[in-house]
Tab-separated table of N, CA and C in Angstrom:
chain	number	residue	atom	x	y	z
B	1	GLN	N	0.835	-1.187	0.000
B	1	GLN	CA	0.000	0.000	0.000
B	1	GLN	C	0.877	1.246	0.000
B	2	VAL	N	0.656	2.098	-0.991
B	2	VAL	CA	1.450	3.318	-1.089
B	2	VAL	C	1.036	4.305	-0.008
B	3	GLN	N	2.021	4.898	0.621
B	3	GLN	CA	1.769	5.931	1.620
B	3	GLN	C	2.678	7.114	1.376
B	4	LEU	N	2.143	8.305	1.611
B	4	LEU	CA	2.932	9.530	1.609
B	4	LEU	C	2.876	10.088	3.023
B	5	VAL	N	4.043	10.319	3.606
B	5	VAL	CA	4.091	10.826	4.974
B	5	VAL	C	4.835	12.152	4.976
B	6	GLU	N	4.131	13.202	5.396
B	6	GLU	CA	4.725	14.531	5.459
B	6	GLU	C	5.246	14.810	6.865
B	7	SER	N	6.238	15.678	6.929
B	7	SER	CA	6.770	16.134	8.208
B	7	SER	C	7.389	17.505	8.014
B	8	GLY	N	7.636	18.187	9.138
B	8	GLY	CA	8.347	19.452	9.083
B	8	GLY	C	7.511	20.685	9.297
B	9	GLY	N	6.208	20.531	9.425
B	9	GLY	CA	5.373	21.698	9.679
B	9	GLY	C	5.563	22.215	11.089
B	10	GLY	N	4.960	23.372	11.353
B	10	GLY	CA	5.066	23.941	12.688
B	10	GLY	C	4.720	25.400	12.702
B	11	LEU	N	5.086	26.049	13.799
B	11	LEU	CA	4.830	27.467	14.006
B	11	LEU	C	6.133	28.236	13.834
B	12	VAL	N	6.078	29.304	13.051
B	12	VAL	CA	7.269	30.112	12.801
B	12	VAL	C	6.860	31.571	12.686
B	13	GLN	N	7.756	32.467	13.034
B	13	GLN	CA	7.481	33.893	12.891
B	13	GLN	C	7.655	34.326	11.448
B	14	ALA	N	6.970	35.387	11.104
B	14	ALA	CA	7.107	35.944	9.761
B	14	ALA	C	8.578	36.236	9.478
B	15	GLY	N	8.988	35.895	8.251
B	15	GLY	CA	10.386	36.045	7.863
B	15	GLY	C	11.223	34.810	8.109
B	16	GLY	N	10.677	33.858	8.826
B	16	GLY	CA	11.400	32.641	9.138
B	16	GLY	C	11.325	31.603	8.038
B	17	SER	N	11.867	30.421	8.331
B	17	SER	CA	11.946	29.340	7.349
B	17	SER	C	11.469	28.028	7.950
B	18	LEU	N	10.968	27.184	7.079
B	18	LEU	CA	10.628	25.810	7.421
B	18	LEU	C	10.963	24.926	6.235
B	19	ARG	N	11.225	23.663	6.511
B	19	ARG	CA	11.462	22.692	5.454
B	19	ARG	C	10.522	21.510	5.652
B	20	LEU	N	9.679	21.301	4.651
B	20	LEU	CA	8.757	20.176	4.683
B	20	LEU	C	9.363	18.993	3.932
B	21	SER	N	9.040	17.798	4.415
B	21	SER	CA	9.473	16.575	3.739
B	21	SER	C	8.261	15.707	3.453
B	22	CYS	N	8.351	14.939	2.370
B	22	CYS	CA	7.287	14.008	1.985
B	22	CYS	C	7.954	12.721	1.534
B	23	ALA	N	7.786	11.676	2.315
B	23	ALA	CA	8.399	10.390	2.008
B	23	ALA	C	7.339	9.422	1.503
B	24	ALA	N	7.582	8.862	0.326
B	24	ALA	CA	6.672	7.883	-0.264
B	24	ALA	C	7.216	6.486	-0.039
B	25	SER	N	6.310	5.550	0.253
B	25	SER	CA	6.749	4.176	0.500
B	25	SER	C	5.635	3.205	0.134
B	26	GLY	N	6.040	1.920	-0.047
B	26	GLY	CA	5.038	0.885	-0.246
B	26	GLY	C	4.688	0.566	-1.678
B	27	GLY	N	5.337	-0.406	-2.281
B	27	GLY	CA	4.935	-0.899	-3.593
B	27	GLY	C	5.105	0.081	-4.725
B	28	ILE	N	6.222	0.786	-4.746
B	28	ILE	CA	6.466	1.822	-5.757
B	28	ILE	C	7.448	1.326	-6.809
B	29	ARG	N	7.032	1.468	-8.076
B	29	ARG	CA	7.948	1.176	-9.169
B	29	ARG	C	8.666	2.456	-9.588
B	30	SER	N	7.903	3.525	-9.741
B	30	SER	CA	8.500	4.818	-10.069
B	30	SER	C	7.536	5.934	-9.676
B	31	ILE	N	8.120	7.106	-9.494
B	31	ILE	CA	7.321	8.282	-9.152
B	31	ILE	C	7.510	9.319	-10.247
B	32	TYR	N	6.439	9.701	-10.871
B	32	TYR	CA	6.510	10.740	-11.878
B	32	TYR	C	6.578	12.095	-11.170
B	33	ALA	N	5.623	12.906	-11.314
B	33	ALA	CA	5.664	14.218	-10.686
B	33	ALA	C	5.335	14.123	-9.202
B	34	MET	N	5.935	15.028	-8.436
B	34	MET	CA	5.565	15.223	-7.038
B	34	MET	C	5.216	16.694	-6.871
B	35	ALA	N	4.364	16.963	-5.925
B	35	ALA	CA	3.888	18.338	-5.782
B	35	ALA	C	3.502	18.629	-4.340
B	36	TRP	N	3.464	19.916	-4.046
B	36	TRP	CA	2.944	20.409	-2.777
B	36	TRP	C	1.742	21.300	-3.060
B	37	TYR	N	0.705	21.080	-2.275
B	37	TYR	CA	-0.493	21.917	-2.305
B	37	TYR	C	-0.691	22.492	-0.906
B	38	ARG	N	-1.542	23.504	-0.814
B	38	ARG	CA	-1.909	24.016	0.504
B	38	ARG	C	-3.374	24.411	0.518
B	39	GLN	N	-3.928	24.364	1.722
B	39	GLN	CA	-5.357	24.631	1.870
B	39	GLN	C	-5.622	25.314	3.199
B	40	THR	N	-6.470	26.346	3.156
B	40	THR	CA	-6.946	27.000	4.367
B	40	THR	C	-8.428	26.700	4.521
B	41	PRO	N	-8.955	26.828	5.744
B	41	PRO	CA	-10.365	26.458	5.996
B	41	PRO	C	-11.321	27.193	5.075
B	42	GLY	N	-12.224	26.432	4.464
B	42	GLY	CA	-13.247	27.010	3.613
B	42	GLY	C	-12.803	27.357	2.215
B	43	LYS	N	-11.548	27.062	1.896
B	43	LYS	CA	-11.037	27.392	0.560
B	43	LYS	C	-10.570	26.141	-0.155
B	44	GLN	N	-10.395	26.256	-1.448
B	44	GLN	CA	-9.948	25.115	-2.231
B	44	GLN	C	-8.468	24.863	-1.994
B	45	ARG	N	-8.055	23.642	-2.338
B	45	ARG	CA	-6.653	23.282	-2.219
B	45	ARG	C	-5.906	23.858	-3.420
B	46	ASP	N	-4.873	24.624	-3.166
B	46	ASP	CA	-4.131	25.307	-4.220
B	46	ASP	C	-2.758	24.697	-4.433
B	47	LEU	N	-2.357	24.671	-5.681
B	47	LEU	CA	-1.027	24.168	-6.032
B	47	LEU	C	0.041	25.169	-5.606
B	48	VAL	N	1.084	24.668	-4.953
B	48	VAL	CA	2.194	25.512	-4.518
B	48	VAL	C	3.401	25.320	-5.433
B	49	ALA	N	3.780	24.061	-5.659
B	49	ALA	CA	4.971	23.782	-6.460
B	49	ALA	C	4.915	22.354	-6.958
B	50	THR	N	5.549	22.130	-8.109
B	50	THR	CA	5.638	20.788	-8.672
B	50	THR	C	7.068	20.502	-9.107
B	51	ILE	N	7.394	19.217	-9.180
B	51	ILE	CA	8.704	18.802	-9.673
B	51	ILE	C	8.547	17.478	-10.397
B	52	THR	N	9.114	17.400	-11.594
B	52	THR	CA	9.043	16.168	-12.365
B	52	THR	C	10.140	15.208	-11.929
B	53	GLU	N	10.086	14.007	-12.479
B	53	GLU	CA	11.110	13.010	-12.168
B	53	GLU	C	12.493	13.505	-12.602
B	54	ALA	N	12.526	14.294	-13.668
B	54	ALA	CA	13.788	14.820	-14.181
B	54	ALA	C	14.257	16.059	-13.430
B	55	GLY	N	13.384	16.599	-12.571
B	55	GLY	CA	13.788	17.748	-11.775
B	55	GLY	C	13.284	19.091	-12.256
B	56	THR	N	12.427	19.100	-13.256
B	56	THR	CA	11.844	20.349	-13.710
B	56	THR	C	10.827	20.843	-12.692
B	57	THR	N	10.930	22.116	-12.332
B	57	THR	CA	10.075	22.666	-11.279
B	57	THR	C	9.145	23.749	-11.814
B	58	ASN	N	8.075	23.952	-11.059
B	58	ASN	CA	7.114	25.002	-11.384
B	58	ASN	C	6.526	25.490	-10.069
B	59	TYR	N	6.263	26.810	-9.978
B	59	TYR	CA	5.801	27.401	-8.733
B	59	TYR	C	4.597	28.307	-8.946
B	60	ALA	N	3.772	28.383	-7.919
B	60	ALA	CA	2.725	29.394	-7.900
B	60	ALA	C	3.391	30.766	-7.796
B	61	ASP	N	2.782	31.765	-8.402
B	61	ASP	CA	3.367	33.106	-8.394
B	61	ASP	C	3.583	33.611	-6.965
B	62	SER	N	2.708	33.233	-6.063
B	62	SER	CA	2.767	33.750	-4.695
B	62	SER	C	3.973	33.258	-3.910
B	63	VAL	N	4.633	32.198	-4.387
B	63	VAL	CA	5.772	31.646	-3.637
B	63	VAL	C	7.081	31.702	-4.423
B	64	LYS	N	7.030	32.158	-5.646
B	64	LYS	CA	8.251	32.229	-6.461
B	64	LYS	C	9.303	33.094	-5.780
B	65	GLY	N	10.521	32.576	-5.761
B	65	GLY	CA	11.623	33.307	-5.146
B	65	GLY	C	11.753	33.072	-3.655
B	66	ARG	N	10.736	32.453	-3.049
B	66	ARG	CA	10.772	32.200	-1.599
B	66	ARG	C	10.800	30.703	-1.278
B	67	PHE	N	10.093	29.911	-2.072
B	67	PHE	CA	10.005	28.472	-1.846
B	67	PHE	C	10.822	27.727	-2.891
B	68	THR	N	11.379	26.596	-2.489
B	68	THR	CA	12.122	25.737	-3.407
B	68	THR	C	11.699	24.292	-3.197
B	69	ILE	N	11.246	23.673	-4.284
B	69	ILE	CA	10.886	22.252	-4.233
B	69	ILE	C	12.059	21.441	-4.770
B	70	SER	N	12.311	20.306	-4.148
B	70	SER	CA	13.378	19.409	-4.602
B	70	SER	C	12.956	17.980	-4.295
B	71	ARG	N	13.707	17.038	-4.806
B	71	ARG	CA	13.400	15.633	-4.533
B	71	ARG	C	14.654	14.795	-4.560
B	72	ASP	N	14.607	13.715	-3.810
B	72	ASP	CA	15.672	12.715	-3.784
B	72	ASP	C	15.047	11.435	-4.312
B	73	ASN	N	15.308	11.119	-5.568
B	73	ASN	CA	14.658	9.961	-6.191
B	73	ASN	C	15.068	8.655	-5.523
B	74	ALA	N	16.278	8.589	-5.026
B	74	ALA	CA	16.742	7.361	-4.365
B	74	ALA	C	15.972	7.095	-3.070
B	75	LYS	N	15.486	8.170	-2.453
B	75	LYS	CA	14.745	8.042	-1.199
B	75	LYS	C	13.243	8.185	-1.388
B	76	ASN	N	12.809	8.387	-2.630
B	76	ASN	CA	11.372	8.611	-2.895
B	76	ASN	C	10.813	9.726	-2.020
B	77	THR	N	11.564	10.784	-1.909
B	77	THR	CA	11.215	11.873	-0.998
B	77	THR	C	11.265	13.215	-1.720
B	78	ALA	N	10.287	14.043	-1.419
B	78	ALA	CA	10.259	15.410	-1.918
B	78	ALA	C	10.378	16.369	-0.739
B	79	TYR	N	10.885	17.547	-1.028
B	79	TYR	CA	11.095	18.552	0.006
B	79	TYR	C	10.508	19.888	-0.464
B	80	LEU	N	10.134	20.709	0.490
B	80	LEU	CA	9.726	22.069	0.189
B	80	LEU	C	10.428	22.988	1.184
B	81	GLN	N	11.428	23.711	0.709
B	81	GLN	CA	12.120	24.685	1.525
B	81	GLN	C	11.371	26.003	1.420
B	82	MET	N	10.911	26.492	2.550
B	82	MET	CA	10.107	27.709	2.572
B	82	MET	C	10.851	28.787	3.345
B	83	ASN	N	11.232	29.841	2.651
B	83	ASN	CA	11.953	30.961	3.253
B	83	ASN	C	11.096	32.224	3.200
B	84	SER	N	11.492	33.198	3.979
B	84	SER	CA	10.779	34.486	4.022
B	84	SER	C	9.270	34.276	4.167
B	85	LEU	N	8.910	33.451	5.108
B	85	LEU	CA	7.500	33.092	5.276
B	85	LEU	C	6.665	34.290	5.695
B	86	LYS	N	5.426	34.298	5.203
B	86	LYS	CA	4.478	35.363	5.488
B	86	LYS	C	3.251	34.768	6.181
B	87	PRO	N	2.518	35.593	6.933
B	87	PRO	CA	1.294	35.068	7.572
B	87	PRO	C	0.332	34.437	6.571
B	88	GLU	N	0.294	34.953	5.358
B	88	GLU	CA	-0.608	34.390	4.350
B	88	GLU	C	-0.167	33.028	3.835
B	89	ASP	N	1.005	32.561	4.237
B	89	ASP	CA	1.436	31.203	3.903
B	89	ASP	C	0.854	30.179	4.879
B	90	THR	N	0.191	30.650	5.925
B	90	THR	CA	-0.412	29.749	6.891
B	90	THR	C	-1.459	28.875	6.214
B	91	ALA	N	-1.313	27.560	6.372
B	91	ALA	CA	-2.210	26.605	5.716
B	91	ALA	C	-1.813	25.197	6.134
B	92	VAL	N	-2.645	24.244	5.749
B	92	VAL	CA	-2.244	22.841	5.805
B	92	VAL	C	-1.604	22.521	4.464
B	93	TYR	N	-0.411	21.995	4.504
B	93	TYR	CA	0.327	21.668	3.288
B	93	TYR	C	0.233	20.165	3.023
B	94	TYR	N	-0.122	19.838	1.785
B	94	TYR	CA	-0.314	18.446	1.386
B	94	TYR	C	0.689	18.072	0.290
B	95	CYS	N	1.229	16.881	0.426
B	95	CYS	CA	2.084	16.318	-0.605
B	95	CYS	C	1.231	15.488	-1.557
B	96	ASN	N	1.590	15.543	-2.830
B	96	ASN	CA	0.896	14.764	-3.859
B	96	ASN	C	1.937	14.114	-4.758
B	97	ALA	N	1.664	12.883	-5.184
B	97	ALA	CA	2.614	12.203	-6.059
B	97	ALA	C	1.874	11.333	-7.068
B	98	LEU	N	2.430	11.291	-8.264
B	98	LEU	CA	1.913	10.436	-9.330
B	98	LEU	C	2.827	9.211	-9.395
B	99	ILE	N	2.284	8.036	-9.008
B	99	ILE	CA	3.106	6.863	-8.736
B	99	ILE	C	2.665	5.674	-9.576
B	100	VAL	N	3.667	4.969	-10.111
B	100	VAL	CA	3.429	3.702	-10.791
B	100	VAL	C	3.682	2.577	-9.795
B	101	ARG	N	2.702	1.719	-9.609
B	101	ARG	CA	2.832	0.600	-8.678
B	101	ARG	C	3.822	-0.419	-9.213
B	102	ASP	N	4.362	-1.230	-8.308
B	102	ASP	CA	5.402	-2.184	-8.709
B	102	ASP	C	4.866	-3.572	-9.003
B	103	THR	N	3.532	-3.712	-9.060
B	103	THR	CA	2.926	-5.001	-9.390
B	103	THR	C	2.000	-4.827	-10.591
B	104	PRO	N	1.883	-5.858	-11.453
B	104	PRO	CA	0.983	-5.757	-12.605
B	104	PRO	C	-0.434	-5.435	-12.149
B	105	PRO	N	-1.172	-4.626	-12.890
B	105	PRO	CA	-0.849	-4.051	-14.207
B	105	PRO	C	-0.101	-2.740	-14.155
B	106	TYR	N	0.680	-2.507	-13.114
B	106	TYR	CA	1.516	-1.308	-12.985
B	106	TYR	C	0.687	-0.033	-13.141
B	107	ASN	N	-0.363	0.028	-12.360
B	107	ASN	CA	-1.268	1.182	-12.426
B	107	ASN	C	-0.561	2.467	-12.044
B	108	LEU	N	-0.994	3.529	-12.706
B	108	LEU	CA	-0.528	4.888	-12.401
B	108	LEU	C	-1.643	5.594	-11.651
B	109	ASN	N	-1.352	6.000	-10.432
B	109	ASN	CA	-2.362	6.640	-9.609
B	109	ASN	C	-1.774	7.857	-8.920
B	110	THR	N	-2.663	8.727	-8.472
B	110	THR	CA	-2.238	9.877	-7.696
B	110	THR	C	-2.517	9.597	-6.217
B	111	TYR	N	-1.600	10.010	-5.373
B	111	TYR	CA	-1.700	9.771	-3.941
B	111	TYR	C	-1.493	11.081	-3.192
B	112	TRP	N	-2.109	11.149	-2.012
B	112	TRP	CA	-2.015	12.320	-1.153
B	112	TRP	C	-1.485	11.941	0.227
B	113	GLY	N	-0.726	12.851	0.820
B	113	GLY	CA	-0.351	12.707	2.207
B	113	GLY	C	-1.468	13.208	3.110
B	114	GLN	N	-1.226	13.092	4.405
B	114	GLN	CA	-2.252	13.446	5.384
B	114	GLN	C	-2.276	14.935	5.689
B	115	GLY	N	-1.254	15.650	5.286
B	115	GLY	CA	-1.191	17.089	5.517
B	115	GLY	C	-0.380	17.440	6.749
B	116	THR	N	0.276	18.594	6.680
B	116	THR	CA	1.025	19.091	7.828
B	116	THR	C	0.738	20.588	7.967
B	117	GLN	N	0.486	21.021	9.185
B	117	GLN	CA	0.092	22.400	9.440
B	117	GLN	C	1.313	23.308	9.478
B	118	VAL	N	1.228	24.401	8.755
B	118	VAL	CA	2.229	25.460	8.809
B	118	VAL	C	1.523	26.731	9.269
B	119	THR	N	2.019	27.306	10.348
B	119	THR	CA	1.435	28.533	10.887
B	119	THR	C	2.522	29.593	10.984
B	120	VAL	N	2.268	30.740	10.352
B	120	VAL	CA	3.233	31.838	10.356
B	120	VAL	C	2.614	32.999	11.128
B	121	SER	N	3.260	33.369	12.218
B	121	SER	CA	2.749	34.460	13.046
B	121	SER	C	3.349	35.791	12.611
B	122	SER	N	2.564	36.836	12.791
B	122	SER	CA	3.029	38.172	12.370
B	122	SER	C	3.765	38.886	13.497
């Protein structure tokens, strides 16, 4: 059973930094794109950043220049380095991955982590 486990959230003052991690495990043949989303109460889940298997990245305009997504393919892990945090970055951050299972018929599915809370105080 594929699982995504996030860690690294917490409380930080404005201007501070946090690093989120997302570790994928369980019956994985390969991981295509990995991504981070965030969601605040009553609002839709928004895309923050994506990274392909080859390392190509893409960011939401609101985090460009402040956040950096990376991945370690050997560890099936993605990271989100968040610098110069602002109160408006406060949200639950979710990891997402497009994964090929390691058993026939080698299905390609999208998986979500459980979310990790990031709170930025002013």
